[in-house]
XYZ file of C-alpha atoms in Angstrom:
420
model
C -59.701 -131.697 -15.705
C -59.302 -134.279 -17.914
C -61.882 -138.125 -17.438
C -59.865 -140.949 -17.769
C -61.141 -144.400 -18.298
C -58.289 -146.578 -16.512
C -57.945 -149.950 -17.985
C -55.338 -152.681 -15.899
C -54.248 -155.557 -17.239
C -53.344 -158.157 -15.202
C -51.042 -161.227 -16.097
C -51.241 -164.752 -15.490
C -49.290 -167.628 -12.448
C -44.950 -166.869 -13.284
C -45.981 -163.989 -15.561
C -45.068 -161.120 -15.761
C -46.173 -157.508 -17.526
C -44.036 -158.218 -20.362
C -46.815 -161.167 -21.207
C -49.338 -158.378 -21.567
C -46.956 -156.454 -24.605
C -49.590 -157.737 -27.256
C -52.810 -156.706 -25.727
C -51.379 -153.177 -24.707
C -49.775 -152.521 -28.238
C -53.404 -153.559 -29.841
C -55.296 -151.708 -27.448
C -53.045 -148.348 -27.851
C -53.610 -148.969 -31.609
C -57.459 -148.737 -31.359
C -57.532 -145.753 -28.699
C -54.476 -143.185 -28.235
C -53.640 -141.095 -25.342
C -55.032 -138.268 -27.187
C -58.889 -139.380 -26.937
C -61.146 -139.455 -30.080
C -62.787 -136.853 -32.063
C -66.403 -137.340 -30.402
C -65.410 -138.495 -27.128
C -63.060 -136.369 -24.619
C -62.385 -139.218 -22.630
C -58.506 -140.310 -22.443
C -57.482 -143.947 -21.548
C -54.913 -144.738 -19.327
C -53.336 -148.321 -19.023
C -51.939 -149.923 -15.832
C -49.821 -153.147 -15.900
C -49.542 -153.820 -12.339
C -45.696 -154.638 -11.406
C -46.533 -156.256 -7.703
C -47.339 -159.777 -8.417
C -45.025 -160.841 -10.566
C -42.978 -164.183 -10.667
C -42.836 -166.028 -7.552
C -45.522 -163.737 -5.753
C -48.305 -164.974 -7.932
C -47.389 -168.071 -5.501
C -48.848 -165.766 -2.941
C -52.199 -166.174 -3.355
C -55.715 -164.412 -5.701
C -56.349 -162.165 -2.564
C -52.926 -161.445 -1.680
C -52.386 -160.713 -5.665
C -55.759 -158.537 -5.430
C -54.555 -156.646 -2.734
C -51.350 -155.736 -4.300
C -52.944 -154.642 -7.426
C -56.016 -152.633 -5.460
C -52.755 -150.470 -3.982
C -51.580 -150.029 -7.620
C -54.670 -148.707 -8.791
C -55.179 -146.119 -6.397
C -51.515 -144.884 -6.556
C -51.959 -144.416 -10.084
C -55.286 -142.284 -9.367
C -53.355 -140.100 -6.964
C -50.836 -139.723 -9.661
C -53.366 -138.812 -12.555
C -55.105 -136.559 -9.849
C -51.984 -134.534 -9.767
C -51.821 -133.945 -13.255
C -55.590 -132.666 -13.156
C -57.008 -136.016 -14.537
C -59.535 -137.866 -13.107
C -60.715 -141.775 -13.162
C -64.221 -141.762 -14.184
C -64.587 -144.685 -16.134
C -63.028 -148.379 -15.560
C -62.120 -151.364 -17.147
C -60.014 -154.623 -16.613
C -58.783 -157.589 -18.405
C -57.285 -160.827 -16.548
C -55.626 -163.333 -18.304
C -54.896 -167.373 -16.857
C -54.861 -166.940 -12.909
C -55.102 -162.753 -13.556
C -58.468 -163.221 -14.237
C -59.340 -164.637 -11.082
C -56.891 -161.778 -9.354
C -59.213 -159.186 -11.419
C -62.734 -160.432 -10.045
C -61.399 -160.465 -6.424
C -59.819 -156.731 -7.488
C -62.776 -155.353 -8.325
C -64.713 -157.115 -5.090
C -62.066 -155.036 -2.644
C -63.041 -152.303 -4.875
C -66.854 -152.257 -4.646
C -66.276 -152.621 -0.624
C -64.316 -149.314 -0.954
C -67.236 -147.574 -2.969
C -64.945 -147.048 -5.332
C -68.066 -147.638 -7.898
C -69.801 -144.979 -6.261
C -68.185 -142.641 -8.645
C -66.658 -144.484 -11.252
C -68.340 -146.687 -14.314
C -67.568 -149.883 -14.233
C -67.401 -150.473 -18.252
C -65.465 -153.604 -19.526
C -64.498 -156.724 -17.473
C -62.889 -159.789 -20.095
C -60.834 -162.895 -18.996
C -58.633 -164.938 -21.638
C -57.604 -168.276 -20.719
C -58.817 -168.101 -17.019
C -59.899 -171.030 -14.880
C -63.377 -169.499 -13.027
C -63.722 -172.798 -11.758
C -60.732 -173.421 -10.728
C -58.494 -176.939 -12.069
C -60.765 -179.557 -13.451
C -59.694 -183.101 -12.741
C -59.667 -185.665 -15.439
C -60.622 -189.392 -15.280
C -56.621 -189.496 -16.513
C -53.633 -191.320 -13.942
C -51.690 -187.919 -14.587
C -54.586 -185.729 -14.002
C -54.732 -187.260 -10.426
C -51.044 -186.689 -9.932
C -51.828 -182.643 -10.859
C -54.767 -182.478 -8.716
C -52.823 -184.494 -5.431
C -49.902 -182.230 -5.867
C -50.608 -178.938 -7.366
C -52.382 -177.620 -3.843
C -49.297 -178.839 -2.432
C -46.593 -177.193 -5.115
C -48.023 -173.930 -5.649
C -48.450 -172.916 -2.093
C -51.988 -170.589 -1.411
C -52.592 -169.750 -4.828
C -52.885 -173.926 -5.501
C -55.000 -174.104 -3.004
C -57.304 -171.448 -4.062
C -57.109 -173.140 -7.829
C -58.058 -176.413 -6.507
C -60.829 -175.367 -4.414
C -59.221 -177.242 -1.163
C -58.385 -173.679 0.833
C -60.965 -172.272 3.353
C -60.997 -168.807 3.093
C -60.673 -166.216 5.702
C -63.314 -166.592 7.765
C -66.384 -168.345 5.690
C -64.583 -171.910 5.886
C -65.570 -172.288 1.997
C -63.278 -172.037 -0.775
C -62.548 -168.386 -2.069
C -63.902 -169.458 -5.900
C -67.012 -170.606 -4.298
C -66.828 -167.239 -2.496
C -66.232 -165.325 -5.462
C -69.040 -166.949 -7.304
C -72.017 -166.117 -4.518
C -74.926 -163.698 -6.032
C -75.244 -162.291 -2.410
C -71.401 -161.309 -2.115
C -69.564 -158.642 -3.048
C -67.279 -160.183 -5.550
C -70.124 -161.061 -7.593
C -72.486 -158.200 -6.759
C -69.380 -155.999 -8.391
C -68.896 -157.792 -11.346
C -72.664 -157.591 -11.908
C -71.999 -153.692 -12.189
C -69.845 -154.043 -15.658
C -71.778 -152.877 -18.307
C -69.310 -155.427 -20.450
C -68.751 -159.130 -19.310
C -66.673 -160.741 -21.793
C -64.629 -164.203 -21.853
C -62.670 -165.980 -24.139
C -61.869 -169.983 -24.171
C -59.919 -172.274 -25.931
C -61.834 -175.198 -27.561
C -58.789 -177.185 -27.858
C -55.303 -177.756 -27.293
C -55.428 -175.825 -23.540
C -54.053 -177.849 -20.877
C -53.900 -175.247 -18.777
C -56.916 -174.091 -18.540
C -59.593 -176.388 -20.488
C -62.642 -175.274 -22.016
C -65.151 -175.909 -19.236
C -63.067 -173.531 -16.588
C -62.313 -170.766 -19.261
C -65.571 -170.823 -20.530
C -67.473 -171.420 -17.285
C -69.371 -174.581 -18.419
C -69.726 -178.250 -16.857
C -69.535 -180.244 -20.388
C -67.038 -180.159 -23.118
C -68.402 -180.670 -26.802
C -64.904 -180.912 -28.070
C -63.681 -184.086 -25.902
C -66.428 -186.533 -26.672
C -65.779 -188.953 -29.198
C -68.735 -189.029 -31.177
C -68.500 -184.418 -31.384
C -65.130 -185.159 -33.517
C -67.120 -184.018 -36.054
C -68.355 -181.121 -35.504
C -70.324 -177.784 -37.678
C -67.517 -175.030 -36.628
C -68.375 -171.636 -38.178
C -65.583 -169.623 -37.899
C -65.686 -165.281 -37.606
C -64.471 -164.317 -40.807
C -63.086 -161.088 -39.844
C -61.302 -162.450 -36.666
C -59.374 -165.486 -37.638
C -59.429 -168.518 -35.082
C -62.436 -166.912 -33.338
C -65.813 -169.131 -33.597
C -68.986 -167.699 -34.501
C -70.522 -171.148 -33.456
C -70.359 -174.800 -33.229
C -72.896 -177.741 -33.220
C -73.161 -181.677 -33.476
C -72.690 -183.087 -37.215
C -75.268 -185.977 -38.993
C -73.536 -186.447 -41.878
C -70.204 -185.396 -43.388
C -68.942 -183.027 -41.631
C -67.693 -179.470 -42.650
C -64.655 -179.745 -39.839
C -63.542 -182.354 -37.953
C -61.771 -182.229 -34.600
C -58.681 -183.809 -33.965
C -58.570 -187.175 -32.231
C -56.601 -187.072 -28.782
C -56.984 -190.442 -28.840
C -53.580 -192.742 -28.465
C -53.076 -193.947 -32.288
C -51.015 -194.454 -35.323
C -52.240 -191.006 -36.687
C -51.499 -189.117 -33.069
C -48.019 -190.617 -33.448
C -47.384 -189.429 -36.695
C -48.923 -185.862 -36.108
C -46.997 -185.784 -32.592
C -43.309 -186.474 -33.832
C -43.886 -183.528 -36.469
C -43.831 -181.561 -33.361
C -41.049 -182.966 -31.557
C -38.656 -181.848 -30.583
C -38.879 -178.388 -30.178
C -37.303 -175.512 -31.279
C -34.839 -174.948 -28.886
C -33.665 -178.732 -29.006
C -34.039 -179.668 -32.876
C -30.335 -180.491 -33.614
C -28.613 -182.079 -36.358
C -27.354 -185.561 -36.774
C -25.554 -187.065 -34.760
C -26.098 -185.071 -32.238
C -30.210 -185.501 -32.160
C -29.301 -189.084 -31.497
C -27.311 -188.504 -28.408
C -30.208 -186.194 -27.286
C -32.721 -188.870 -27.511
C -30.394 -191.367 -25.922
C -29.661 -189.503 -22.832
C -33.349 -188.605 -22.561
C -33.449 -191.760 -19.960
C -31.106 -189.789 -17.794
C -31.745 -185.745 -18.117
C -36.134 -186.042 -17.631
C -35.481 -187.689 -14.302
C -32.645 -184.712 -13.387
C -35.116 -182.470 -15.039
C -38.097 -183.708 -13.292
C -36.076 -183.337 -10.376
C -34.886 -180.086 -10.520
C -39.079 -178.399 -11.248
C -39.970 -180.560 -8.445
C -37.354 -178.329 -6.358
C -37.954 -175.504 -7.888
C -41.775 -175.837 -7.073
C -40.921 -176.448 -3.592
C -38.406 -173.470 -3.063
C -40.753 -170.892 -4.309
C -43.561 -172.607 -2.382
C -41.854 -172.615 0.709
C -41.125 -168.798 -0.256
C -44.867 -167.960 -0.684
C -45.745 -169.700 2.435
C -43.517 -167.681 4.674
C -44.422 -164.499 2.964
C -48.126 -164.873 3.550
C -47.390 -166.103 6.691
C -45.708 -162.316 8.115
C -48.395 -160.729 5.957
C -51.434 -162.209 8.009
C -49.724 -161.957 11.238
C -47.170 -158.576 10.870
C -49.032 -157.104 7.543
C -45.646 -155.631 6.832
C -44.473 -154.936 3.714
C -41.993 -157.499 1.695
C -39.210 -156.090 -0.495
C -41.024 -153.883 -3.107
C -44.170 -154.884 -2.994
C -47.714 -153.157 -1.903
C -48.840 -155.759 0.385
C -50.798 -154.186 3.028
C -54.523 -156.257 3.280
C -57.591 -153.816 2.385
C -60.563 -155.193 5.102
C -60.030 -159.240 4.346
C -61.458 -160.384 7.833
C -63.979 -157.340 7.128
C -66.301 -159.001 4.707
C -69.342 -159.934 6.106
C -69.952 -163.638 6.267
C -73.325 -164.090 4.030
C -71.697 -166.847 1.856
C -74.204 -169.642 1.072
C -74.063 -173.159 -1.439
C -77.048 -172.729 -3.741
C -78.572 -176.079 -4.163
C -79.967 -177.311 -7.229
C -79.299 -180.143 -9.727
C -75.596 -180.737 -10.521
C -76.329 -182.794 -13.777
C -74.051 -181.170 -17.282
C -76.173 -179.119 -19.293
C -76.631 -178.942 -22.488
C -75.354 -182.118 -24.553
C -76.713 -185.053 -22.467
C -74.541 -188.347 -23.322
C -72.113 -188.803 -20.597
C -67.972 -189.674 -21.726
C -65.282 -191.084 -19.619
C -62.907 -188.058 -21.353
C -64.957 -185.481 -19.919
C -63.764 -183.269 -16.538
C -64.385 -184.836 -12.923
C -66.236 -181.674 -11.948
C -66.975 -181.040 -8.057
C -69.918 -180.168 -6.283
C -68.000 -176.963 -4.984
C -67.229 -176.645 -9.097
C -70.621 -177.015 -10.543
C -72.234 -174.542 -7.808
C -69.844 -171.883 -8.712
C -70.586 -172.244 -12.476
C -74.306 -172.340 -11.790
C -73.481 -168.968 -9.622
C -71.744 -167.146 -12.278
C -74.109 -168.384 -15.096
C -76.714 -166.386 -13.580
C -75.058 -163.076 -14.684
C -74.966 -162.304 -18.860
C -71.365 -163.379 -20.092
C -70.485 -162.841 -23.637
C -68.575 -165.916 -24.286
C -66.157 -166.185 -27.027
C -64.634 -169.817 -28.355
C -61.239 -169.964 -29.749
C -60.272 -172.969 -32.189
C -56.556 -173.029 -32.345
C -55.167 -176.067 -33.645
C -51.763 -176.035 -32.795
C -50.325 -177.124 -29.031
C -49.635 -174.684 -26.745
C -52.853 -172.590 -27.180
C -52.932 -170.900 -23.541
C -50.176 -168.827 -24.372
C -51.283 -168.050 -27.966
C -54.367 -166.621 -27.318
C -53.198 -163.665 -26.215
C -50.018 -163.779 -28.272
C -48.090 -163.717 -24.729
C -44.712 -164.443 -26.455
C -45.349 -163.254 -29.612
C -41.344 -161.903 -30.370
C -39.820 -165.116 -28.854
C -42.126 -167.891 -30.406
C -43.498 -166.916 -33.769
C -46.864 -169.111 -33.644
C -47.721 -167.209 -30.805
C -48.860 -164.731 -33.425
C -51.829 -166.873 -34.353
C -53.886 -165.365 -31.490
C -53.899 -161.976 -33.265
C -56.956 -162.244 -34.650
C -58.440 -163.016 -30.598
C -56.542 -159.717 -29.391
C -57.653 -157.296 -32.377
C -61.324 -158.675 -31.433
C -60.683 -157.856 -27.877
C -59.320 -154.547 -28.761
C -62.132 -153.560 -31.377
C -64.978 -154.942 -28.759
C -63.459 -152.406 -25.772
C -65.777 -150.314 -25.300
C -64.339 -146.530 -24.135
């Protein structure tokens, strides 16, 4: 009999396992099938299948549950080939990081870690405390409609849900030292995050990197002492305040002449950069295709919403099974209800001075951030430059959009850190 260590990668909200191509490739690269010279065990890689698309609408325990059925069927199936699961590892990126801590809560209820080492847990790009507001008229629109748009799962990312029976929000849930979710991801002998600096607007850097202040929004840290890892290019070794001149400096995000000029470099993009005259008839019909466009999201938000809501809705009444997926619950209501709110002081740490561009963090926000603090998290900064970083930090479209590639350097670090 053969020990496996089973490593499952889950992807991120509308993904799918093709966005996890990069990080499977790299980590295949770094440890075969075959095992190594001095270590018999084998690794085995699951992409979970179940929560793709429009079911990652559905919910982080609904997505949790669906993967906790994946993992076992691929157990039974390694069983039969006289393998066995002895060691176990998982990476979440965006919203799959979330689905991964409440996966390996289910988990530790089963005793599943009663057998089996609990070796690496890493998130990429994943919002532990949920969606930060902004002190922005845009960021108010997000926060006012996204619980609305994106069904339970918006809920859950906005902290406004009250979860099965504990009337708090599952994040806050998640995050409690005297619940299962975090008592399980205490187990992992690896805890490992990465964060974009800059550039995410996804996720920013105080959700991905599970802190309540952001050095890299306040005006006076545009300058800024970034060291950068030599051997892993865009990762950050470290990063401090500046007197004097400065040996990088951060990019404004302020409205200006120089934001112009560096913002129509990047318009439009590729898929619309066309040649004269037909750029011009682009930009003047802009006026009337952003308001069909807008339009047409806004209904597509809704349909899949309204989707998502019915589905959950026969799943915690009927718990049938929809279509193809594995969507039987594994003891939700059976949790026992010791969630608590630890008090304590909910001023930022670290860099004192206050800025109207930093995050509108909650009291339900801070507390979970204190809760998860409390555990030792290796926590890795990414500086990448360019726009659209939450997909290239993980290279998630690395064939279709070639600056995806930059996050190769973040990947082969998360490959050569794995520990087997």
């Amino acid at each position: 009999m053969t020990d496996i260590h089973l490593l499952v990668l889950i992807h991120g909200m509308w993904g799918n396992p093709g966005h996890l191509n990069e990080l499977e490739r790299k980590i295949r690269e770094v440890y075969s099938h075959s095992g190594s010279e001095d270590n018999d065990t084998k690794l085995d890689i699951l992409v979970p299948g179940t929560i793709r698309d429009d079911s990652t609408y559905d919910g982080i325990d609904w997505g949790g549950e669906r993967v906790v059925l994946e993992i076992y069927a691929e157990m039974e199936k390694l069983e039969k080939s006289s393998d066995k699961v002895t060691r176990f590892s998982v990476t979440g990126y965006s919203w799959g990081g979330l689905v991964a801590r409440y996966v390996i809560g289910v988990l530790y209820h089963k005793n599943f870690f009663a057998s089996i080492t609990a070796v690496n847990f890493n998130t990429i790009a994943t919002p532990h405390l949920g969606f930060p507001r902004f002190p922005s008229f845009m960021s108010g629109i997000f926060s006012s409609l996204g619980p609305k748009l994106l069904s339970r799962t918006g809920e859950q990312c906005w902290c406004t849900d009250k979860w099965s029976d504990h009337d708090k929000p599952l994040l806050l849930v998640m995050s409690d030292p005297e619940f299962l979710f975090y008592q399980a991801l205490a187990l992992f002998q690896t805890r490992r995050i990465y964060a974009n600096a800059i550039n995410d607007v996804i996720v920013p850097f105080v959700t991905a990197a599970i802190e309540t202040y952001d050095p890299f929004l306040d005006a006076q840290a545009k300058e800024l002492d970034l060291v950068f890892d030599s051997e892993y290019k865009h990762l950050l070794k470290s990063f401090s305040p500046h007197e004097g001149p400065a040996t990088h400096q951060v990019e404004s995000r302020d409205i200006s002449s120089g934001w112009w000029t560096r913002a129509k470099s990047r318009l439009p993009p590729p898929p619309v950069q066309l040649m004269f005259p037909l750029d011009l008839l682009f930009y003047l019909s802009l006026p009337v295709l952003l308001p069909i466009g807008a339009s047409l999201v806004m209904a597509r938000f809704c349909i899949a919403s309204y989707g998502s809501k019915s589905r959950v809705k026969l799943l915690e009444s009927n718990n049938v099974e929809i279509e193809d997926s594995t969507t039987h619950p594994l003891a939700l209501t059976s949790f026992p209800p010791c969630v608590r709110v630890l008090e304590g002081d909910n001023t930022p740490s670290t860099w004192e001075p206050a800025s109207k561009h930093q995050p509108l963090l909650t009291p339900t926000q801070l507390a979970i951030a204190r809760n998860l603090n409390t555990l030792e998290i290796e926590k890795k900064v990414v500086y990448l430059e360019d726009a659209s970083a939450h997909g290239m930090i993980m290279m998630r479209d690395a064939k279709r959009v070639s600056k995806h590639k930059q996050g190769e350097g973040v990947v082969r670090h998360w490959a050569d850190s794995f520990v087997l």
